[in-house]
Coordinates of C-alpha atoms in Angstrom, one line a residue:
M220 CA 115.8 94.6 151.0
A221 CA 117.6 97.3 149.1
A222 CA 115.5 96.4 145.7
R223 CA 112.2 96.4 147.7
Q224 CA 113.1 100.0 149.1
D225 CA 114.2 100.9 145.6
N226 CA 110.8 100.0 144.3
S227 CA 109.0 101.7 147.2
A228 CA 110.7 105.1 146.3
T229 CA 109.8 104.8 142.6
R230 CA 106.2 104.2 143.4
L231 CA 106.3 107.1 145.8
D232 CA 107.7 109.4 143.1
D233 CA 105.2 108.0 140.8
A234 CA 102.6 108.7 143.3
A235 CA 103.9 112.4 143.8
R236 CA 104.0 113.0 139.9
A237 CA 100.2 111.7 139.4
G238 CA 99.2 113.7 142.4
W239 CA 100.9 116.8 140.8
L240 CA 99.5 116.3 137.7
Y241 CA 96.0 115.8 139.1
Y242 CA 95.7 118.4 142.0
V243 CA 98.0 121.1 140.8
A244 CA 98.2 120.7 136.8
G245 CA 94.2 119.8 136.8
N246 CA 94.6 116.7 134.6
T247 CA 91.8 114.1 134.2
Q248 CA 92.8 110.4 135.4
D249 CA 92.7 109.5 131.5
Q250 CA 95.3 112.3 130.9
I251 CA 97.7 111.2 133.6
A252 CA 97.3 107.7 132.4
A253 CA 98.5 108.6 129.1
K254 CA 101.3 111.2 130.1
M255 CA 102.7 108.7 132.4
G256 CA 102.2 105.7 130.1
I257 CA 100.0 103.5 132.6
S258 CA 96.5 102.5 132.7
R259 CA 93.7 104.5 133.9
Q260 CA 93.3 101.9 137.1
S261 CA 96.9 102.4 138.0
A262 CA 96.5 106.5 137.6
Q263 CA 93.8 106.4 139.9
R264 CA 95.6 104.2 142.5
L265 CA 98.7 106.5 142.4
V266 CA 96.6 109.3 143.0
S267 CA 94.9 107.9 145.7
L268 CA 98.5 106.6 147.2
S269 CA 99.5 110.4 147.0
I270 CA 96.9 111.5 149.3
S271 CA 97.2 108.2 151.7
E272 CA 101.1 108.8 152.2
G273 CA 100.7 112.5 152.8
L274 CA 102.3 113.8 149.7
I275 CA 99.1 116.0 149.0
K276 CA 98.6 119.0 151.4
V277 CA 98.4 122.6 150.4
R278 CA 101.5 122.1 148.4
L279 CA 103.0 118.8 147.1
D280 CA 105.1 117.5 150.0
H281 CA 107.6 116.1 148.2
P282 CA 111.0 117.0 146.7
I283 CA 110.0 115.8 143.1
G284 CA 107.1 118.6 143.5
R285 CA 109.3 121.6 142.8
C286 CA 110.9 119.8 139.8
L287 CA 107.5 119.4 138.4
D288 CA 106.7 123.1 138.5
L289 CA 110.1 123.7 136.8
A290 CA 109.3 121.2 134.2
E291 CA 106.0 122.9 133.1
R292 CA 107.7 126.4 133.3
L293 CA 110.1 125.0 130.9
R294 CA 107.6 123.4 128.8
A295 CA 105.5 126.8 128.5
R296 CA 108.6 128.9 127.7
F297 CA 110.3 126.7 125.0
G298 CA 107.2 124.8 123.5
L299 CA 108.7 121.5 124.7
D300 CA 107.0 118.3 124.0
H301 CA 108.7 116.5 126.8
C302 CA 110.4 117.8 129.9
E303 CA 111.7 116.0 133.2
V304 CA 113.5 118.2 135.9
V305 CA 115.2 116.0 138.8
P306 CA 116.4 117.5 142.0
S307 CA 120.2 118.7 142.1
D308 CA 122.5 117.8 144.6
P309 CA 123.7 121.1 146.2
E310 CA 127.2 120.2 146.3
H311 CA 127.3 118.7 143.1
T312 CA 125.2 120.7 140.8
A313 CA 126.7 119.4 137.5
S314 CA 126.6 115.8 138.6
T315 CA 124.6 113.5 136.1
V316 CA 123.6 110.8 138.4
G317 CA 119.9 112.0 138.8
V318 CA 119.5 113.0 135.2
A319 CA 121.1 109.7 134.0
S320 CA 118.6 107.6 136.0
A321 CA 115.8 109.5 134.5
A322 CA 117.1 109.3 131.1
A323 CA 117.6 105.6 131.5
A324 CA 113.8 105.4 132.9
E325 CA 112.6 107.2 129.7
I326 CA 114.7 105.2 127.1
E327 CA 113.5 102.1 128.8
R328 CA 109.7 103.2 128.5
C329 CA 110.2 103.8 124.8
L330 CA 111.6 100.5 124.3
R331 CA 108.7 98.8 126.1
A332 CA 106.6 99.7 123.2
P333 CA 104.7 96.9 121.6
D334 CA 105.1 98.3 118.1
P335 CA 108.5 98.6 116.2
I336 CA 110.5 101.8 116.8
V337 CA 113.5 103.4 115.4
M338 CA 115.4 105.2 118.3
A339 CA 118.3 107.5 117.5
I340 CA 121.3 107.9 119.9
G341 CA 124.0 110.6 120.1
T342 CA 127.0 110.7 122.1
G343 CA 128.1 112.5 125.2
R344 CA 128.9 112.0 128.8
T345 CA 125.5 112.1 130.2
L346 CA 123.9 109.9 127.9
K347 CA 126.8 107.4 128.7
A348 CA 125.9 107.7 132.1
A349 CA 122.5 107.1 131.2
V350 CA 122.9 104.3 129.0
E351 CA 125.0 102.5 131.7
Q352 CA 121.9 102.5 134.0
L353 CA 119.8 100.7 131.4
Q354 CA 118.2 97.3 132.7
P355 CA 118.3 94.4 130.5
M356 CA 115.7 94.0 128.1
E357 CA 114.6 91.9 125.1
C358 CA 113.5 94.4 122.0
P359 CA 114.5 92.7 119.0
H360 CA 111.6 94.2 117.2
H361 CA 113.2 97.8 117.7
K362 CA 116.1 99.5 115.8
V363 CA 118.7 101.6 117.3
V364 CA 120.9 103.6 115.1
S365 CA 123.9 105.9 115.9
L366 CA 123.9 109.5 114.8
T367 CA 127.4 109.8 115.3
G368 CA 130.6 108.3 113.8
N369 CA 132.5 105.9 116.4
I370 CA 136.0 106.4 115.4
A371 CA 138.3 108.9 117.2
P372 CA 141.2 110.8 115.5
D373 CA 144.0 108.5 116.3
G374 CA 141.8 105.7 114.9
S375 CA 140.4 104.3 118.2
A376 CA 136.7 103.7 119.3
A377 CA 135.2 106.9 120.4
F378 CA 134.7 106.8 124.2
Y379 CA 131.6 108.2 124.4
N380 CA 129.7 106.6 121.4
V381 CA 127.1 104.5 123.2
I382 CA 125.5 102.4 120.4
F383 CA 126.9 99.0 121.3
N384 CA 126.2 99.6 125.1
V385 CA 122.5 100.0 124.3
A386 CA 122.4 97.0 121.9
D387 CA 124.1 94.6 124.1
T388 CA 121.7 95.6 127.0
V389 CA 118.6 95.7 125.1
K390 CA 118.9 93.2 122.6
A391 CA 117.6 95.3 119.8
R392 CA 119.1 95.6 116.0
S393 CA 122.0 98.4 116.2
F394 CA 123.3 100.4 113.4
P395 CA 126.2 102.2 114.1
M396 CA 128.1 104.8 111.8
P397 CA 131.5 103.3 111.0
L398 CA 132.8 106.9 110.5
P399 CA 134.9 109.3 111.9
V400 CA 133.3 111.7 114.2
I401 CA 134.7 114.7 112.2
A402 CA 136.3 114.1 108.7
S403 CA 139.2 115.6 107.4
T404 CA 137.6 117.7 104.5
A405 CA 134.0 118.4 103.4
R406 CA 134.9 116.1 100.2
E407 CA 135.9 113.1 102.4
R408 CA 132.8 113.5 104.2
E409 CA 131.0 113.7 101.1
L410 CA 132.5 110.4 99.7
L411 CA 132.0 108.8 103.0
H412 CA 128.2 109.3 103.1
A413 CA 128.0 108.2 99.3
Q414 CA 129.0 104.5 100.5
P415 CA 125.9 102.4 100.3
M416 CA 126.1 100.9 103.8
I417 CA 126.6 104.5 105.4
A418 CA 123.9 106.0 103.1
S419 CA 121.5 103.4 104.3
T420 CA 122.1 104.0 108.0
L421 CA 121.9 107.8 107.4
A422 CA 118.5 107.2 105.8
L423 CA 117.5 105.1 108.8
A424 CA 118.5 107.8 111.3
A425 CA 116.2 110.1 109.4
Q426 CA 113.1 108.0 110.2
A427 CA 113.7 108.2 113.9
N428 CA 110.6 108.0 116.0
I429 CA 112.4 109.1 119.2
T430 CA 116.1 110.7 119.6
F431 CA 118.3 111.2 122.5
V432 CA 121.2 113.5 122.3
G433 CA 123.6 114.7 124.8
V434 CA 124.2 118.8 124.3
G435 CA 128.1 120.0 124.3
H436 CA 129.3 123.5 125.1
L437 CA 132.1 125.5 123.4
G438 CA 133.6 127.1 126.5
A439 CA 137.3 126.7 127.5
D440 CA 137.0 122.9 128.4
A441 CA 134.7 122.3 125.4
P442 CA 134.1 118.2 125.2
L443 CA 135.2 118.4 121.8
V444 CA 138.4 119.9 122.4
V445 CA 139.2 117.9 125.5
D446 CA 138.6 114.6 123.7
G447 CA 140.7 115.5 120.8
F448 CA 138.1 115.8 118.1
M449 CA 138.7 119.6 117.6
S450 CA 141.8 121.7 117.2
E451 CA 142.5 124.7 119.2
V452 CA 142.3 126.7 115.8
D453 CA 138.9 125.3 115.1
H454 CA 137.7 126.2 118.4
K455 CA 138.5 129.6 118.5
A456 CA 137.2 130.1 114.7
L457 CA 134.0 128.6 116.2
Q458 CA 134.1 131.0 119.0
K459 CA 134.7 133.9 117.0
A460 CA 131.8 132.9 114.6
G461 CA 129.5 133.2 117.8
A462 CA 129.1 129.3 118.4
V463 CA 128.2 128.4 121.9
G464 CA 127.0 124.6 121.6
E465 CA 126.9 121.2 119.7
I466 CA 124.9 118.4 119.4
C467 CA 126.4 115.2 117.4
G468 CA 129.2 117.6 116.5
W469 CA 127.1 120.1 114.9
C470 CA 127.7 123.4 116.2
F471 CA 125.3 126.5 116.7
D472 CA 125.1 129.8 117.9
A473 CA 123.1 131.5 120.7
E474 CA 120.0 131.3 118.7
G475 CA 120.4 128.0 117.8
R476 CA 121.4 128.5 114.3
L477 CA 124.0 126.0 112.7
V478 CA 127.2 128.0 112.0
E479 CA 128.0 128.3 108.1
G480 CA 131.1 126.5 107.3
L481 CA 133.9 125.8 109.4
I482 CA 133.8 122.5 111.4
N483 CA 130.1 121.9 110.2
D484 CA 131.1 121.3 106.8
R485 CA 133.2 118.1 108.1
V486 CA 131.1 116.9 110.4
A487 CA 130.4 113.3 109.7
S488 CA 127.2 112.8 112.0
A489 CA 123.7 112.3 110.6
P490 CA 121.6 115.4 110.9
I491 CA 119.7 115.7 113.8
P492 CA 116.2 114.2 113.3
S493 CA 113.1 116.1 112.2
R494 CA 111.3 117.3 115.3
E495 CA 108.1 117.1 113.3
K496 CA 108.4 113.4 112.7
G497 CA 109.5 112.3 116.0
L498 CA 110.5 113.5 119.6
V499 CA 114.0 114.7 120.2
I500 CA 115.2 114.9 123.7
A501 CA 118.4 116.4 125.0
I502 CA 119.7 114.8 128.1
A503 CA 121.9 117.8 129.6
V504 CA 123.0 119.3 132.8
G505 CA 125.3 122.0 134.2
D506 CA 126.4 125.8 134.3
A507 CA 128.7 125.5 131.5
K508 CA 126.2 124.1 129.4
A509 CA 123.1 126.3 130.1
A510 CA 123.7 128.7 126.9
A511 CA 124.0 125.7 124.8
I512 CA 121.1 124.0 126.0
R513 CA 119.1 127.2 126.0
A514 CA 119.8 128.0 122.2
S515 CA 119.2 124.3 121.3
L516 CA 115.6 124.7 122.8
V517 CA 115.2 128.0 121.4
R518 CA 115.6 126.8 117.8
R519 CA 114.0 123.2 118.6
L520 CA 117.0 121.3 117.7
A521 CA 115.5 119.3 120.5
S522 CA 111.9 119.3 121.4
G523 CA 112.5 117.5 124.8
L524 CA 114.6 117.8 127.7
I525 CA 115.8 116.0 130.7
T526 CA 117.9 118.0 132.9
N527 CA 118.0 118.9 136.8
E528 CA 116.7 121.7 139.1
R529 CA 119.9 123.9 139.0
T530 CA 120.0 123.8 135.0
A531 CA 116.4 124.4 134.8
E532 CA 116.5 127.4 136.9
L533 CA 119.6 129.0 134.7
L534 CA 117.4 128.6 131.7
L535 CA 114.3 130.0 133.3
A536 CA 116.3 133.1 134.6

């Protein structure tokens, strides 16, 4: 019974999206089919369902309607290639629940592609929450590559590295980055990256067709500091240099420019894949991250975004 209700709710969400795209955004049914990754016949049925269920009136009578409006405004403001906004819980505006579900659905959609793809995966709490919601799949024709090292400063496995979780759930070939998240010195990073196995993994990451990353902030409770990857000395130096956020350890300022020197000389992560070759989707939510998310979009470190209403409003303010 619960599964049937979940399917019904998902279908209404799809109908609301199709109805908004058709009646509000003015898309044709062919365009709706392309944007939603469905057949034209399915798009037509969903548009009809949005009418029969009373979702379409003068406005879209469904919570997702406001989210679609916010997503469209974010697309226009930052020139995004992909954007999805989910409803916020008024009492828990930084909750990852809805965002994680939406991100999981998008990852699954990409993995359903019949032709082989290379998917790059970053790290972070929200991304980990999304990966934990993935449905089991059989995707042996795809490759999933980690952008970040999977070794914590004490030698243990990095808790928020998700490459093994993805590989186990979707049965795709996986390529972890057997490196520390941050090397001790720039020279150590250089030597590690020169190893043939690492060099081939870095080359594969650069070929990614689709990339999913988390966005971290560099405020008082910065994840890199809380999780023990960055010292307070490095943290204060980055703040003094104007750094506001990080993606896979790469620290950037309010304009999205990578901070020269400092910790960026020691980050062992692969470079963020080219937005010219593939889509890079940031999965991020929360007031504390707003400045970091905005900076990443301004500089197109990410060309797509999955977030919630509250965060979207802050980005558009």
